mmCIF file of C-alpha atoms and ligand atoms in Angstrom:
data_model
loop_
_atom_site.group_PDB
_atom_site.id
_atom_site.type_symbol
_atom_site.label_atom_id
_atom_site.label_comp_id
_atom_site.label_asym_id
_atom_site.label_seq_id
_atom_site.Cartn_x
_atom_site.Cartn_y
_atom_site.Cartn_z
ATOM 1 C CA UNK A 1 103.119 -69.993 60.230
ATOM 2 C CA UNK A 2 100.269 -72.557 61.529
ATOM 3 C CA UNK A 3 96.914 -71.845 60.864
ATOM 4 C CA UNK A 4 93.395 -74.082 60.332
ATOM 5 C CA UNK A 5 91.186 -73.444 57.287
ATOM 6 C CA UNK A 6 87.657 -74.022 57.836
ATOM 7 C CA UNK A 7 86.298 -74.288 54.319
ATOM 8 C CA UNK A 8 83.072 -74.622 53.637
ATOM 9 C CA UNK A 9 81.852 -78.293 51.836
ATOM 10 C CA UNK A 10 78.677 -78.808 49.964
ATOM 11 C CA UNK A 11 78.001 -80.623 47.056
ATOM 12 C CA UNK A 12 74.238 -80.114 46.432
ATOM 13 C CA UNK A 13 73.762 -82.545 43.294
ATOM 14 C CA UNK A 14 75.209 -85.031 45.622
ATOM 15 C CA UNK A 15 72.803 -84.075 48.635
ATOM 16 C CA UNK A 16 73.796 -83.733 52.508
ATOM 17 C CA UNK A 17 74.280 -81.137 54.767
ATOM 18 C CA UNK A 18 76.906 -78.404 54.245
ATOM 19 C CA UNK A 19 79.847 -78.811 56.703
ATOM 20 C CA UNK A 20 82.692 -76.668 57.655
ATOM 21 C CA UNK A 21 86.381 -78.617 56.817
ATOM 22 C CA UNK A 22 88.711 -78.002 58.972
ATOM 23 C CA UNK A 23 92.289 -78.236 57.293
ATOM 24 C CA UNK A 24 95.526 -77.529 59.649
ATOM 25 C CA UNK A 25 98.177 -75.874 57.400
ATOM 26 C CA UNK A 26 101.751 -74.324 57.258
ATOM 27 C CA UNK A 27 102.171 -71.810 55.423
ATOM 28 C CA UNK A 28 104.767 -68.813 54.653
ATOM 29 C CA UNK A 29 103.951 -65.983 56.981
ATOM 30 C CA UNK A 30 102.284 -63.804 53.962
ATOM 31 C CA UNK A 31 99.947 -66.351 52.703
ATOM 32 C CA UNK A 32 97.071 -64.995 51.599
ATOM 33 C CA UNK A 33 93.884 -67.430 52.124
ATOM 34 C CA UNK A 34 93.754 -68.121 48.471
ATOM 35 C CA UNK A 35 97.460 -69.913 49.072
ATOM 36 C CA UNK A 36 96.301 -71.740 51.760
ATOM 37 C CA UNK A 37 93.067 -73.106 49.339
ATOM 38 C CA UNK A 38 95.510 -73.779 46.985
ATOM 39 C CA UNK A 39 97.928 -75.808 49.197
ATOM 40 C CA UNK A 40 94.480 -77.343 50.265
ATOM 41 C CA UNK A 41 94.053 -78.774 46.637
ATOM 42 C CA UNK A 42 97.318 -79.594 45.749
ATOM 43 C CA UNK A 43 98.232 -80.943 48.852
ATOM 44 C CA UNK A 44 95.393 -82.276 50.631
ATOM 45 C CA UNK A 45 91.825 -82.736 49.067
ATOM 46 C CA UNK A 46 91.888 -82.481 45.193
ATOM 47 C CA UNK A 47 88.091 -82.220 45.259
ATOM 48 C CA UNK A 48 87.979 -78.832 47.029
ATOM 49 C CA UNK A 49 86.090 -76.975 44.170
ATOM 50 C CA UNK A 50 87.334 -72.828 44.113
ATOM 51 C CA UNK A 51 87.526 -70.559 41.651
ATOM 52 C CA UNK A 52 90.765 -67.743 41.093
ATOM 53 C CA UNK A 53 92.679 -66.726 38.659
ATOM 54 C CA UNK A 54 94.767 -63.229 38.699
ATOM 55 C CA UNK A 55 95.987 -63.615 42.159
ATOM 56 C CA UNK A 56 96.626 -60.175 42.167
ATOM 57 C CA UNK A 57 93.398 -58.373 43.181
ATOM 58 C CA UNK A 58 92.648 -57.495 39.384
ATOM 59 C CA UNK A 59 89.755 -59.708 38.566
ATOM 60 C CA UNK A 60 87.241 -60.252 41.509
ATOM 61 C CA UNK A 61 87.204 -64.150 40.339
ATOM 62 C CA UNK A 62 87.920 -64.956 44.030
ATOM 63 C CA UNK A 63 85.172 -62.996 46.172
ATOM 64 C CA UNK A 64 84.439 -64.825 49.337
ATOM 65 C CA UNK A 65 83.777 -64.692 52.965
ATOM 66 C CA UNK A 66 86.259 -64.693 54.861
ATOM 67 C CA UNK A 67 85.392 -65.160 58.883
ATOM 68 C CA UNK A 68 82.225 -63.897 58.214
ATOM 69 C CA UNK A 69 83.357 -60.478 55.739
ATOM 70 C CA UNK A 70 83.114 -60.229 52.578
ATOM 71 C CA UNK A 71 86.891 -60.007 51.138
ATOM 72 C CA UNK A 72 88.955 -60.693 48.105
ATOM 73 C CA UNK A 73 90.857 -64.274 48.535
ATOM 74 C CA UNK A 74 94.041 -63.134 46.722
ATOM 75 C CA UNK A 75 94.383 -60.068 49.008
ATOM 76 C CA UNK A 76 93.458 -62.064 52.682
ATOM 77 C CA UNK A 77 96.522 -62.442 54.639
ATOM 78 C CA UNK A 78 95.403 -65.728 56.999
ATOM 79 C CA UNK A 79 98.114 -63.827 59.239
ATOM 80 C CA UNK A 80 95.948 -60.863 59.433
ATOM 81 C CA UNK A 81 92.354 -62.609 59.556
ATOM 82 C CA UNK A 82 93.246 -65.835 61.691
ATOM 83 C CA UNK A 83 91.280 -65.591 64.963
ATOM 84 C CA UNK A 84 93.561 -66.395 68.205
ATOM 85 C CA UNK A 85 92.806 -69.958 67.701
ATOM 86 C CA UNK A 86 94.574 -69.729 64.088
ATOM 87 C CA UNK A 87 91.121 -70.350 62.487
ATOM 88 C CA UNK A 88 90.176 -68.479 59.597
ATOM 89 C CA UNK A 89 86.946 -69.890 58.031
ATOM 90 C CA UNK A 90 86.213 -69.749 54.633
ATOM 91 C CA UNK A 91 82.848 -70.055 52.738
ATOM 92 C CA UNK A 92 80.730 -68.391 49.484
ATOM 93 C CA UNK A 93 79.377 -65.562 50.045
ATOM 94 C CA UNK A 94 75.982 -64.324 50.883
ATOM 95 C CA UNK A 95 72.717 -64.103 48.333
ATOM 96 C CA UNK A 96 74.166 -67.106 46.304
ATOM 97 C CA UNK A 97 73.179 -70.497 44.460
ATOM 98 C CA UNK A 98 76.091 -72.784 45.321
ATOM 99 C CA UNK A 99 77.222 -75.409 42.478
ATOM 100 C CA UNK A 100 80.056 -76.781 44.899
ATOM 101 C CA UNK A 101 82.323 -75.787 47.577
ATOM 102 C CA UNK A 102 83.037 -72.334 47.205
ATOM 103 C CA UNK A 103 82.241 -72.032 43.594
ATOM 104 C CA UNK A 104 78.683 -70.169 43.077
ATOM 105 C CA UNK A 105 76.484 -69.094 40.371
ATOM 106 C CA UNK A 106 78.018 -65.881 39.498
ATOM 107 C CA UNK A 107 75.344 -65.447 36.660
ATOM 108 C CA UNK A 108 72.521 -65.464 38.859
ATOM 109 C CA UNK A 109 74.761 -62.818 41.180
ATOM 110 C CA UNK A 110 76.058 -60.419 38.156
ATOM 111 C CA UNK A 111 75.860 -61.413 34.611
ATOM 112 C CA UNK A 112 71.986 -61.654 33.825
ATOM 113 C CA UNK A 113 71.420 -58.213 35.814
ATOM 114 C CA UNK A 114 74.474 -56.640 33.847
ATOM 115 C CA UNK A 115 72.984 -57.586 31.131
ATOM 116 C CA UNK A 116 69.897 -56.322 31.766
ATOM 117 C CA UNK A 117 71.003 -52.828 31.617
ATOM 118 C CA UNK A 118 71.896 -53.199 28.329
ATOM 119 C CA UNK A 119 75.672 -52.808 29.159
ATOM 120 C CA UNK A 120 76.981 -51.736 25.259
ATOM 121 C CA UNK A 121 77.341 -48.081 24.276
ATOM 122 C CA UNK A 122 74.389 -46.635 22.234
ATOM 123 C CA UNK A 123 75.768 -43.868 20.186
ATOM 124 C CA UNK A 124 73.753 -40.976 19.062
ATOM 125 C CA UNK A 125 71.826 -41.746 15.799
ATOM 126 C CA UNK A 126 71.683 -38.657 14.875
ATOM 127 C CA UNK A 127 75.553 -38.368 14.014
ATOM 128 C CA UNK A 128 76.909 -41.912 14.554
ATOM 129 C CA UNK A 129 79.904 -41.273 12.458
ATOM 130 C CA UNK A 130 81.354 -38.140 13.824
ATOM 131 C CA UNK A 131 84.282 -38.957 16.004
ATOM 132 C CA UNK A 132 83.590 -38.109 19.730
ATOM 133 C CA UNK A 133 86.485 -36.396 21.552
ATOM 134 C CA UNK A 134 86.170 -36.318 25.366
ATOM 135 C CA UNK A 135 87.427 -34.324 27.847
ATOM 136 C CA UNK A 136 89.114 -35.677 30.674
ATOM 137 C CA UNK A 137 86.967 -34.224 32.789
ATOM 138 C CA UNK A 138 83.940 -35.690 31.049
ATOM 139 C CA UNK A 139 85.413 -39.336 31.153
ATOM 140 C CA UNK A 140 86.269 -38.786 35.325
ATOM 141 C CA UNK A 141 83.473 -40.499 35.966
ATOM 142 C CA UNK A 142 83.075 -43.126 33.043
ATOM 143 C CA UNK A 143 86.302 -43.855 34.008
ATOM 144 C CA UNK A 144 85.442 -44.188 37.809
ATOM 145 C CA UNK A 145 82.671 -46.477 37.231
ATOM 146 C CA UNK A 146 84.829 -48.740 35.044
ATOM 147 C CA UNK A 147 87.729 -49.685 37.576
ATOM 148 C CA UNK A 148 84.641 -52.318 38.728
ATOM 149 C CA UNK A 149 85.953 -55.875 38.302
ATOM 150 C CA UNK A 150 82.607 -57.775 39.040
ATOM 151 C CA UNK A 151 83.826 -58.767 42.393
ATOM 152 C CA UNK A 152 80.653 -58.990 43.391
ATOM 153 C CA UNK A 153 81.540 -57.676 46.970
ATOM 154 C CA UNK A 154 78.694 -54.921 46.717
ATOM 155 C CA UNK A 155 76.049 -56.503 46.064
ATOM 156 C CA UNK A 156 77.567 -59.466 48.898
ATOM 157 C CA UNK A 157 77.073 -56.354 51.211
ATOM 158 C CA UNK A 158 73.572 -55.096 50.124
ATOM 159 C CA UNK A 159 70.613 -54.836 52.448
ATOM 160 C CA UNK A 160 68.273 -55.419 49.882
ATOM 161 C CA UNK A 161 69.165 -58.186 48.406
ATOM 162 C CA UNK A 162 68.929 -60.813 51.243
ATOM 163 C CA UNK A 163 65.070 -60.281 50.801
ATOM 164 C CA UNK A 164 64.567 -59.515 47.317
ATOM 165 C CA UNK A 165 67.332 -61.089 44.884
ATOM 166 C CA UNK A 166 65.389 -59.924 42.011
ATOM 167 C CA UNK A 167 66.610 -55.926 42.895
ATOM 168 C CA UNK A 168 69.345 -54.842 40.030
ATOM 169 C CA UNK A 169 71.537 -54.547 43.057
ATOM 170 C CA UNK A 170 74.653 -51.974 43.258
ATOM 171 C CA UNK A 171 77.276 -53.989 40.618
ATOM 172 C CA UNK A 172 74.684 -53.478 37.406
ATOM 173 C CA UNK A 173 73.433 -50.199 38.767
ATOM 174 C CA UNK A 174 76.831 -48.992 38.680
ATOM 175 C CA UNK A 175 77.266 -50.684 35.140
ATOM 176 C CA UNK A 176 74.050 -48.615 34.346
ATOM 177 C CA UNK A 177 76.114 -45.403 35.304
ATOM 178 C CA UNK A 178 78.660 -46.343 33.617
ATOM 179 C CA UNK A 179 76.683 -45.477 30.698
ATOM 180 C CA UNK A 180 74.007 -43.155 31.565
ATOM 181 C CA UNK A 181 77.533 -40.981 32.730
ATOM 182 C CA UNK A 182 79.208 -41.580 29.394
ATOM 183 C CA UNK A 183 78.400 -38.127 26.998
ATOM 184 C CA UNK A 184 79.117 -40.573 24.100
ATOM 185 C CA UNK A 185 75.626 -42.704 25.319
ATOM 186 C CA UNK A 186 72.079 -41.572 22.637
ATOM 187 C CA UNK A 187 70.173 -44.051 25.499
ATOM 188 C CA UNK A 188 70.155 -42.046 28.630
ATOM 189 C CA UNK A 189 66.635 -41.313 28.994
ATOM 190 C CA UNK A 190 65.503 -45.219 27.820
ATOM 191 C CA UNK A 191 68.303 -46.240 30.223
ATOM 192 C CA UNK A 192 67.005 -43.993 32.847
ATOM 193 C CA UNK A 193 63.290 -45.428 32.344
ATOM 194 C CA UNK A 194 64.217 -48.969 32.356
ATOM 195 C CA UNK A 195 66.334 -48.787 35.706
ATOM 196 C CA UNK A 196 63.737 -46.523 37.729
ATOM 197 C CA UNK A 197 61.189 -49.822 36.959
ATOM 198 C CA UNK A 198 60.479 -51.957 40.135
ATOM 199 C CA UNK A 199 63.588 -53.615 41.120
ATOM 200 C CA UNK A 200 65.658 -51.097 40.127
ATOM 201 C CA UNK A 201 67.127 -47.869 41.682
ATOM 202 C CA UNK A 202 64.318 -46.604 43.747
ATOM 203 C CA UNK A 203 64.430 -49.605 45.619
ATOM 204 C CA UNK A 204 67.751 -49.258 47.249
ATOM 205 C CA UNK A 205 67.727 -48.586 50.990
ATOM 206 C CA UNK A 206 70.642 -45.986 50.778
ATOM 207 C CA UNK A 207 72.514 -47.723 53.937
ATOM 208 C CA UNK A 208 75.934 -47.280 51.898
ATOM 209 C CA UNK A 209 77.035 -51.028 52.765
ATOM 210 C CA UNK A 210 78.299 -51.210 49.121
ATOM 211 C CA UNK A 211 80.146 -48.181 49.415
ATOM 212 C CA UNK A 212 81.428 -49.860 52.667
ATOM 213 C CA UNK A 213 82.310 -53.249 50.972
ATOM 214 C CA UNK A 214 83.616 -51.650 47.419
ATOM 215 C CA UNK A 215 87.412 -52.730 47.127
ATOM 216 C CA UNK A 216 87.647 -49.862 43.935
ATOM 217 C CA UNK A 217 86.281 -47.284 46.285
ATOM 218 C CA UNK A 218 83.841 -46.773 43.086
ATOM 219 C CA UNK A 219 81.052 -45.903 45.850
ATOM 220 C CA UNK A 220 78.433 -47.936 44.318
ATOM 221 C CA UNK A 221 75.648 -46.030 46.840
ATOM 222 C CA UNK A 222 76.643 -42.542 45.519
ATOM 223 C CA UNK A 223 76.480 -44.007 41.969
ATOM 224 C CA UNK A 224 72.867 -44.894 42.277
ATOM 225 C CA UNK A 225 72.369 -41.790 44.265
ATOM 226 C CA UNK A 226 73.906 -40.240 40.449
ATOM 227 C CA UNK A 227 71.945 -42.253 38.641
ATOM 228 C CA UNK A 228 68.385 -41.121 40.750
ATOM 229 C CA UNK A 229 69.675 -37.138 40.007
ATOM 230 C CA UNK A 230 70.360 -37.562 36.426
ATOM 231 C CA UNK A 231 66.266 -39.455 36.329
ATOM 232 C CA UNK A 232 64.719 -36.899 38.321
ATOM 233 C CA UNK A 233 66.636 -33.573 36.438
ATOM 234 C CA UNK A 234 65.043 -35.310 33.029
ATOM 235 C CA UNK A 235 61.970 -34.945 34.568
ATOM 236 C CA UNK A 236 61.896 -39.096 35.440
ATOM 237 C CA UNK A 237 60.336 -39.313 38.698
ATOM 238 C CA UNK A 238 59.782 -43.274 38.192
ATOM 239 C CA UNK A 239 58.642 -45.906 36.605
ATOM 240 C CA UNK A 240 55.539 -46.852 34.481
ATOM 241 C CA UNK A 241 55.358 -49.522 37.004
ATOM 242 C CA UNK A 242 55.810 -47.724 40.326
ATOM 243 C CA UNK A 243 53.920 -44.093 40.110
ATOM 244 C CA UNK A 244 53.935 -44.233 43.987
ATOM 245 C CA UNK A 245 57.665 -43.185 43.728
ATOM 246 C CA UNK A 246 56.947 -40.263 41.673
ATOM 247 C CA UNK A 247 54.603 -39.417 44.229
ATOM 248 C CA UNK A 248 56.788 -39.986 47.494
ATOM 249 C CA UNK A 249 59.118 -37.567 45.245
ATOM 250 C CA UNK A 250 57.008 -34.470 45.309
ATOM 251 C CA UNK A 251 55.391 -35.227 48.711
ATOM 252 C CA UNK A 252 58.751 -34.735 50.192
ATOM 253 C CA UNK A 253 59.556 -32.035 48.287
ATOM 254 C CA UNK A 254 56.018 -30.003 48.739
ATOM 255 C CA UNK A 255 56.264 -31.072 52.618
ATOM 256 C CA UNK A 256 59.721 -29.273 53.358
ATOM 257 C CA UNK A 257 58.740 -26.844 51.163
ATOM 258 C CA UNK A 258 55.245 -25.926 53.303
ATOM 259 C CA UNK A 259 56.491 -26.230 57.221
ATOM 260 C CA UNK A 260 60.287 -26.460 56.967
ATOM 261 C CA UNK A 261 60.421 -30.152 57.791
ATOM 262 C CA UNK A 262 59.130 -33.793 56.613
ATOM 263 C CA UNK A 263 55.521 -34.699 57.743
ATOM 264 C CA UNK A 264 55.888 -38.445 57.669
ATOM 265 C CA UNK A 265 51.929 -38.796 57.875
ATOM 266 C CA UNK A 266 51.642 -36.655 54.497
ATOM 267 C CA UNK A 267 53.927 -38.556 53.137
ATOM 268 C CA UNK A 268 52.219 -41.779 53.431
ATOM 269 C CA UNK A 269 49.333 -40.512 52.249
ATOM 270 C CA UNK A 270 50.213 -38.908 49.281
ATOM 271 C CA UNK A 271 52.300 -41.620 48.361
ATOM 272 C CA UNK A 272 49.912 -44.716 48.897
ATOM 273 C CA UNK A 273 46.675 -42.777 48.164
ATOM 274 C CA UNK A 274 43.765 -43.874 50.564
ATOM 275 C CA UNK A 275 42.931 -47.008 49.415
ATOM 276 C CA UNK A 276 46.750 -48.476 50.038
ATOM 277 C CA UNK A 277 47.101 -46.468 53.464
ATOM 278 C CA UNK A 278 44.899 -49.243 55.263
ATOM 279 C CA UNK A 279 47.883 -51.763 54.346
ATOM 280 C CA UNK A 280 49.952 -49.583 56.283
ATOM 281 C CA UNK A 281 48.028 -49.683 59.384
ATOM 282 C CA UNK A 282 49.646 -52.445 61.074
ATOM 283 C CA UNK A 283 53.079 -50.534 60.693
ATOM 284 C CA UNK A 284 51.844 -47.609 61.888
ATOM 285 C CA UNK A 285 50.052 -49.122 64.997
ATOM 286 C CA UNK A 286 53.239 -50.994 65.768
ATOM 287 C CA UNK A 287 54.907 -47.507 65.341
ATOM 288 C CA UNK A 288 52.337 -45.953 67.928
ATOM 289 C CA UNK A 289 52.797 -48.875 70.806
ATOM 290 C CA UNK A 290 56.204 -48.432 70.638
ATOM 291 C CA UNK A 291 56.525 -44.338 70.528
ATOM 292 C CA UNK A 292 57.240 -43.751 67.981
ATOM 293 C CA UNK A 293 54.242 -41.993 66.445
ATOM 294 C CA UNK A 294 53.401 -38.534 68.103
ATOM 295 C CA UNK A 295 49.695 -38.639 69.533
ATOM 296 C CA UNK A 296 47.748 -36.678 68.700
ATOM 297 C CA UNK A 297 49.193 -36.459 65.282
ATOM 298 C CA UNK A 298 50.752 -32.933 65.060
ATOM 299 C CA UNK A 299 52.964 -31.159 62.057
ATOM 300 C CA UNK A 300 53.082 -27.206 63.323
ATOM 301 C CA UNK A 301 55.939 -25.332 61.061
ATOM 302 C CA UNK A 302 59.389 -25.190 62.146
ATOM 303 C CA UNK A 303 61.073 -22.093 63.338
ATOM 304 C CA UNK A 304 62.231 -20.126 59.983
ATOM 305 C CA UNK A 305 60.244 -22.175 57.299
ATOM 306 C CA UNK A 306 59.474 -19.608 55.711
ATOM 307 C CA UNK A 307 63.129 -19.210 54.561
ATOM 308 C CA UNK A 308 62.722 -22.462 53.154
ATOM 309 C CA UNK A 309 60.365 -22.268 51.520
ATOM 310 C CA UNK A 310 62.276 -19.167 50.096
ATOM 311 C CA UNK A 311 64.583 -21.866 48.766
ATOM 312 C CA UNK A 312 62.188 -23.549 47.254
ATOM 313 C CA UNK A 313 60.853 -20.920 44.914
ATOM 314 C CA UNK A 314 63.651 -19.446 44.095
ATOM 315 C CA UNK A 315 65.254 -23.508 42.820
ATOM 316 C CA UNK A 316 61.752 -23.586 41.010
ATOM 317 C CA UNK A 317 62.045 -20.018 39.556
ATOM 318 C CA UNK A 318 65.665 -21.195 37.836
ATOM 319 C CA UNK A 319 64.293 -24.921 36.911
ATOM 320 C CA UNK A 320 63.786 -25.495 33.298
HETATM 321 S S1 SF4 B 401 80.967 -51.951 42.596
HETATM 322 FE FE1 SF4 B 401 82.852 -52.939 43.796
HETATM 323 S S2 SF4 B 401 82.019 -54.119 44.621
HETATM 324 FE FE2 SF4 B 401 80.801 -53.854 43.753
HETATM 325 S S3 SF4 B 401 81.143 -55.324 41.764
HETATM 326 FE FE3 SF4 B 401 82.394 -53.242 41.018
HETATM 327 S S4 SF4 B 401 84.516 -53.175 42.062
HETATM 328 FE FE4 SF4 B 401 82.864 -54.902 43.557
#
């Protein structure tokens, strides 16, 4: 099989601009992109830098952007990836600091964030010696999160990280979920408070790109939702530095309870308060010009609002 791998080349230490270097190759029909990169390095250009390890889709080391999509190079066949012209573009994933060619700073992308969520079990202090036998059912969520092999594809697809690289991101939050869902862990409230601060779980915009990208089927976006549910269940509706999250949560529920649907004007006002609401005026003006803000602003009760209100009352009676 003939294919041309167009490979991103850049050495920031040497200066200059990044280029895509074409490497025409003769490869077996079942060759993967990683096979192609190895062939280039061994036969054509020993200076090409890339990272790989298991070659079995197990370690998550060879995460790259292949034809503009995040993939594992060892699990991507050249035959299926190449264009009509027989080309495959290979470059580092987005939102990373490139060290050389296809090697990027994984410490910045993943490890520092994962370290921030304290990725170790903190047993209940009251009974540290006790053997803690768990059922299969209790361990299922933990095992699901433990399937993560830190490939970083969820962070690559994340909609928030391109705007704010300090956002913890779905990979680190999935790690946090692994411990929050572990019945042996005694630091649940502490963990939920920590990841509830700015740049944590409440900054996820639930675009579900992380779920789309995760090759292990862990569903990182859903795990972030689970973390939020767990926090709210423990009465932790925000961190100490983002109290507007709790106000947003309460206002959302109060609005739906009162009228059967969301009153966006009320939500903005109660979330941000009168002083901060002025910061939102440019957004409101743009929405008005595009016909997205009804004038005059009205928010009538929707049919069946009383029934919705009764559901709220029922749930509130059941809550501790
Ligand atoms: S959650 Fe999935 S996509 Fe994200 S790092 Fe883990 S395995 Fe990769």
